[in-house]
Coordinates of C-alpha atoms in Angstrom, one line a residue:
M27 CA 0.5 -45.9 -37.4
N28 CA -0.3 -45.6 -33.7
K29 CA 3.0 -46.0 -31.9
I30 CA 1.9 -45.0 -28.3
P31 CA 0.2 -47.2 -25.7
T32 CA -3.6 -47.6 -26.0
K33 CA -4.1 -47.1 -22.3
E34 CA -2.6 -45.2 -19.4
I35 CA 1.0 -46.1 -18.6
A36 CA 1.4 -47.6 -15.2
N37 CA 2.9 -45.4 -12.5
G38 CA 6.5 -46.4 -11.8
T39 CA 7.1 -47.9 -15.2
K40 CA 10.8 -47.7 -15.9
S41 CA 12.0 -46.1 -19.1
T42 CA 13.6 -49.3 -20.3
D43 CA 10.1 -50.9 -20.3
L44 CA 8.9 -48.2 -22.8
I45 CA 9.3 -48.2 -26.5
L46 CA 11.8 -45.4 -27.2
D47 CA 12.4 -45.4 -30.9
S48 CA 10.6 -42.3 -32.0
F49 CA 10.7 -38.8 -30.4
L50 CA 8.5 -35.7 -30.9
L51 CA 10.5 -32.6 -30.0
V52 CA 8.2 -29.7 -29.2
V53 CA 10.1 -26.4 -29.1
K54 CA 9.2 -23.2 -27.3
E55 CA 8.0 -20.4 -29.7
N56 CA 10.6 -17.8 -30.7
N57 CA 13.4 -19.4 -28.6
Q58 CA 16.5 -19.8 -30.9
E59 CA 18.5 -21.6 -28.2
A60 CA 15.7 -24.2 -27.8
H61 CA 15.5 -24.7 -31.6
Q62 CA 19.2 -25.1 -31.8
T63 CA 19.2 -27.6 -29.0
A64 CA 16.4 -29.6 -30.6
E65 CA 18.4 -29.9 -33.8
E66 CA 21.4 -31.1 -31.8
I67 CA 19.2 -33.7 -30.1
Q68 CA 17.7 -34.8 -33.4
S69 CA 21.2 -35.4 -34.8
W70 CA 22.3 -37.3 -31.7
L71 CA 19.1 -39.4 -31.8
Q72 CA 19.8 -40.3 -35.4
L73 CA 23.2 -41.7 -34.4
Q74 CA 21.3 -43.8 -31.8
Q75 CA 19.1 -45.0 -34.7
K76 CA 16.1 -43.2 -33.3
K77 CA 13.6 -41.3 -35.3
S78 CA 12.5 -37.8 -34.4
T79 CA 10.3 -34.9 -35.5
I80 CA 10.8 -31.2 -34.5
V81 CA 7.6 -29.1 -34.2
N82 CA 6.8 -25.6 -32.9
A83 CA 4.8 -25.5 -29.6
F84 CA 2.2 -23.3 -31.3
V85 CA 1.4 -25.9 -33.9
D86 CA -2.2 -26.6 -34.7
E87 CA -3.7 -28.9 -32.0
F88 CA -5.0 -31.5 -34.5
K89 CA -1.5 -31.7 -36.1
L90 CA 0.2 -31.9 -32.7
Q91 CA -2.1 -34.8 -31.7
N92 CA -1.6 -36.5 -35.0
L93 CA 2.2 -36.3 -34.6
A94 CA 1.9 -37.6 -31.0
Y95 CA 0.2 -40.7 -32.3
Q96 CA 3.2 -41.4 -34.5
H97 CA 5.8 -41.2 -31.8
N98 CA 6.6 -42.9 -28.4
I99 CA 7.6 -39.9 -26.3
V100 CA 7.3 -36.1 -26.3
I101 CA 10.3 -34.0 -25.3
V102 CA 9.3 -30.4 -24.6
L103 CA 12.0 -27.8 -24.9
G104 CA 10.6 -24.8 -23.0
G105 CA 9.5 -23.6 -19.6
D106 CA 6.8 -24.8 -17.3
G107 CA 4.1 -22.8 -19.3
T108 CA 5.0 -24.6 -22.5
I109 CA 4.8 -28.0 -20.7
L110 CA 1.4 -27.1 -19.3
G111 CA 0.1 -26.1 -22.7
I112 CA 1.4 -29.2 -24.4
S113 CA 0.2 -31.5 -21.7
R114 CA -3.3 -30.0 -21.8
R115 CA -3.5 -30.4 -25.6
L116 CA -2.3 -34.0 -25.4
Y117 CA -4.3 -34.9 -22.4
Q118 CA -6.2 -37.9 -23.9
I119 CA -3.2 -39.4 -25.6
P120 CA -1.2 -41.7 -23.2
I121 CA 2.2 -40.6 -24.2
P122 CA 5.0 -39.7 -21.7
I123 CA 6.4 -36.2 -21.5
L124 CA 9.9 -35.1 -20.6
G125 CA 10.9 -31.5 -20.2
I126 CA 14.1 -29.6 -20.9
N127 CA 14.1 -26.3 -19.2
F128 CA 14.2 -23.1 -21.3
G129 CA 12.1 -21.1 -19.0
K130 CA 12.7 -19.2 -15.7
V131 CA 11.3 -21.5 -13.0
G132 CA 11.8 -25.0 -14.3
F133 CA 9.7 -26.7 -11.7
L134 CA 8.3 -29.3 -14.1
A135 CA 11.2 -29.3 -16.6
E136 CA 14.0 -31.0 -14.6
I137 CA 16.6 -31.2 -17.3
S138 CA 19.0 -28.3 -17.9
P139 CA 19.9 -27.5 -21.6
E140 CA 23.5 -28.3 -20.8
N141 CA 22.8 -31.8 -19.6
W142 CA 20.3 -33.1 -22.2
K143 CA 22.8 -35.7 -23.6
E144 CA 23.5 -37.2 -20.1
A145 CA 19.7 -37.2 -19.4
L146 CA 18.8 -39.0 -22.6
T147 CA 21.5 -41.5 -22.1
N148 CA 20.1 -42.2 -18.6
L149 CA 16.6 -42.5 -20.2
F150 CA 17.8 -45.2 -22.5
N151 CA 19.5 -46.9 -19.5
G152 CA 16.3 -47.2 -17.5
K153 CA 17.1 -44.4 -14.9
Y154 CA 13.8 -42.6 -15.6
Q155 CA 10.3 -43.8 -14.6
I156 CA 6.7 -42.7 -15.2
Q157 CA 4.9 -40.6 -12.7
N158 CA 1.2 -40.0 -13.3
Y159 CA -0.6 -36.8 -12.4
T160 CA -4.4 -36.1 -12.2
P161 CA -5.4 -32.9 -13.9
L162 CA -8.7 -31.0 -13.5
H163 CA -11.8 -31.0 -15.7
F164 CA -14.0 -27.9 -15.8
E165 CA -17.3 -26.8 -17.2
H166 CA -18.4 -23.2 -17.5
I167 CA -22.2 -23.2 -17.7
R168 CA -24.6 -20.4 -18.7
D169 CA -28.4 -20.7 -19.0
N170 CA -28.1 -24.5 -18.4
K171 CA -25.7 -24.8 -21.4
I172 CA -22.0 -25.7 -21.3
I173 CA -20.2 -22.8 -23.1
H174 CA -16.6 -23.8 -22.2
S175 CA -15.1 -27.0 -21.0
G176 CA -11.7 -28.6 -20.9
I177 CA -8.7 -29.7 -18.9
A178 CA -6.4 -27.8 -16.6
I179 CA -3.1 -29.2 -15.6
N180 CA -2.3 -26.7 -12.8
D181 CA -5.4 -24.8 -11.8
V182 CA -8.8 -23.3 -12.6
V183 CA -9.2 -19.8 -11.1
I184 CA -12.3 -17.7 -10.8
A185 CA -11.4 -14.2 -9.7
R186 CA -11.9 -10.5 -10.3
G187 CA -11.1 -9.0 -13.7
F188 CA -9.4 -5.7 -14.4
V189 CA -11.2 -3.8 -11.6
A190 CA -9.5 -4.2 -8.2
R191 CA -12.5 -5.3 -6.2
A192 CA -13.8 -8.5 -4.7
I193 CA -16.3 -10.9 -6.3
Y194 CA -19.4 -12.5 -4.8
I195 CA -19.9 -16.2 -5.3
A196 CA -21.7 -19.2 -3.8
L197 CA -19.7 -22.3 -3.2
S198 CA -21.1 -25.9 -3.0
I199 CA -19.2 -29.2 -2.9
D200 CA -21.0 -32.4 -3.9
N201 CA -24.2 -30.5 -4.1
I202 CA -23.9 -29.4 -0.5
F203 CA -23.9 -25.6 0.0
L204 CA -21.0 -24.4 2.0
S205 CA -20.9 -20.6 1.9
D206 CA -21.5 -17.4 0.0
L207 CA -18.0 -15.8 -0.4
H208 CA -16.9 -12.2 -0.7
C209 CA -13.3 -12.7 -1.9
D210 CA -10.7 -11.9 -4.6
G211 CA -11.3 -15.3 -6.0
L212 CA -11.0 -19.1 -5.6
I213 CA -8.3 -21.4 -6.9
C214 CA -9.2 -24.9 -7.8
S215 CA -5.9 -26.7 -8.3
A216 CA -4.6 -30.1 -9.1
P217 CA -1.8 -31.4 -6.8
L218 CA 0.7 -30.7 -9.6
G219 CA -0.5 -27.1 -9.4
A220 CA -0.3 -26.7 -5.7
T221 CA 3.0 -24.9 -6.0
A222 CA 1.7 -22.4 -8.5
Y223 CA -0.9 -19.7 -7.8
A224 CA -2.4 -21.6 -4.8
A225 CA 1.0 -21.6 -3.0
S226 CA 1.1 -17.7 -3.1
S227 CA -2.4 -17.7 -1.5
H228 CA -1.2 -19.9 1.3
G229 CA -2.7 -23.1 -0.1
P230 CA -1.4 -26.5 1.0
L231 CA 1.5 -28.1 -0.8
A232 CA 0.7 -31.6 -2.0
F233 CA 2.7 -34.4 -3.6
P234 CA 1.9 -34.1 -7.4
S235 CA 0.8 -37.7 -7.9
L236 CA -1.8 -37.5 -5.1
D237 CA -5.3 -38.4 -6.5
A238 CA -7.2 -35.4 -5.2
H239 CA -7.8 -31.7 -5.9
I240 CA -7.5 -28.6 -3.8
L241 CA -9.6 -25.4 -3.2
T242 CA -7.9 -22.3 -1.9
P243 CA -9.6 -18.9 -1.3
I244 CA -7.9 -15.7 -2.3
S245 CA -8.3 -13.1 0.4
P246 CA -11.8 -14.0 1.8
F247 CA -13.6 -11.2 3.5
A248 CA -15.1 -11.4 7.0
G249 CA -15.2 -15.1 7.5
A250 CA -13.1 -18.2 8.1
F251 CA -12.5 -20.3 5.0
P252 CA -9.4 -22.6 5.1
P253 CA -8.0 -24.3 2.1
L254 CA -9.7 -27.7 1.4
V255 CA -8.2 -30.9 0.0
M256 CA -10.9 -33.1 -1.5
P257 CA -11.0 -36.7 -3.0
R258 CA -11.1 -37.0 -6.7
E259 CA -14.8 -37.9 -6.6
S260 CA -15.8 -34.5 -5.2
I261 CA -17.2 -31.8 -7.5
I262 CA -16.7 -28.1 -6.8
Q263 CA -19.6 -25.9 -7.9
I264 CA -19.2 -22.1 -7.9
K265 CA -22.0 -19.7 -8.8
V266 CA -21.5 -16.1 -9.7
L267 CA -23.8 -13.9 -7.5
D268 CA -23.4 -10.4 -9.0
N269 CA -22.5 -8.5 -12.1
R270 CA -19.0 -7.6 -11.0
E271 CA -16.3 -8.2 -13.6
T272 CA -15.3 -11.8 -13.1
A273 CA -12.9 -14.1 -15.1
I274 CA -12.2 -17.8 -15.3
T275 CA -8.6 -18.6 -16.0
I276 CA -7.2 -22.0 -17.0
D277 CA -3.5 -22.6 -16.1
G278 CA -2.9 -18.9 -16.3
Q279 CA -3.1 -19.2 -20.1
D280 CA -6.8 -19.3 -21.3
A281 CA -9.4 -16.9 -19.9
Y282 CA -13.2 -16.6 -20.1
H283 CA -15.6 -13.9 -19.0
A284 CA -18.1 -15.0 -16.3
E285 CA -21.5 -13.3 -15.9
L286 CA -24.2 -13.2 -13.2
N287 CA -25.6 -16.7 -12.5
D288 CA -22.9 -18.5 -14.4
I289 CA -21.8 -21.8 -12.9
L290 CA -18.3 -23.2 -12.8
N291 CA -18.0 -27.0 -12.1
V292 CA -14.5 -28.4 -11.4
K293 CA -13.5 -32.0 -10.6
S294 CA -10.6 -34.4 -11.1
A295 CA -10.3 -35.4 -14.7
N296 CA -10.9 -39.0 -15.9
H297 CA -7.5 -39.6 -17.3
K298 CA -4.0 -38.8 -16.0
I299 CA -1.0 -37.3 -17.7
S300 CA 2.4 -39.2 -17.7
M301 CA 5.7 -37.5 -17.1
L302 CA 9.2 -39.1 -17.0
V303 CA 11.2 -38.3 -13.9
S304 CA 14.7 -39.3 -12.9
D305 CA 13.8 -39.3 -9.2
P306 CA 10.4 -40.4 -7.9
Y307 CA 11.0 -38.1 -4.9
W308 CA 11.9 -35.0 -6.9
F309 CA 9.1 -33.0 -5.5
W310 CA 10.5 -32.9 -1.9
K311 CA 13.9 -31.8 -3.1
R312 CA 12.6 -29.2 -5.4
L313 CA 10.6 -27.6 -2.6
G314 CA 13.8 -26.6 -1.0
D315 CA 15.7 -25.8 -4.2
R316 CA 13.0 -23.4 -5.3
G317 CA 12.5 -21.8 -1.9
F318 CA 9.0 -23.1 -1.1
I319 CA 10.4 -24.5 2.2
M320 CA 13.2 -22.5 3.9
P321 CA 15.4 -23.6 6.7
G322 CA 14.4 -22.4 10.1
P323 CA 16.6 -21.4 13.1
G324 CA 19.1 -23.9 14.6
K325 CA 21.8 -26.1 13.3
Y326 CA 21.2 -28.5 10.4
T327 CA 23.3 -31.5 9.6
R328 CA 23.1 -34.0 6.8

């Protein structure tokens, strides 16, 4: 039985307007603390007369999607990487995701393991709301055939492989040639991924729900190429111009080898992913909390 919405959940929808009677608890692989917490949550949900299923994050994709159709909400007990992987695999299923942080950074997973009961109580009391994010869709083309395609929640990166030397690529946007680039690589990022690899390459920070995508060069040689922010309709096209070892990486998790004349097309995906947040302005606060924006000189008062 399909228990989730049949279409995208509206941005700003309060948690009290969602059906919250069945939870899929997805647990980080080989993390005993996360598994123990999931069992505690399951027992507590049972007292609230809520159903739940615990599943390992490495579960088969077909089984994961089938389980998602049987529940109302996904709670991911893991780090940002686990959330990215689960979001990517559940991309076409309009089910909201909530993260409990068992990783190092916790940029996406806002709930600490110690506060899960308070957070879920707030969820039932309508103190959470939906925030939608636009991921990326990519196509890796060779000899006019798509050999890889899929979704990236954070970023699609084309860069040098194991050998520490630059790559040579041609960049076009919306079929308009911009430049041949000699660089360490290019980062195509969704706004949600602007604080990931792109930030370390001096890319712009963008509010995650912005309907756009971002292109950031990695150490371009002998030329000016600033980061670009593009509307969702724009298509990035990258062509490999030499035989240097080149790799395409998706969310820092999946990687594909690129050859001479291969083409990488990247654009905003057709659907959005939905995450539950307790504060619609969480992003601005987290920039300071995680050190992306540091106080300058002078006296600051609040």
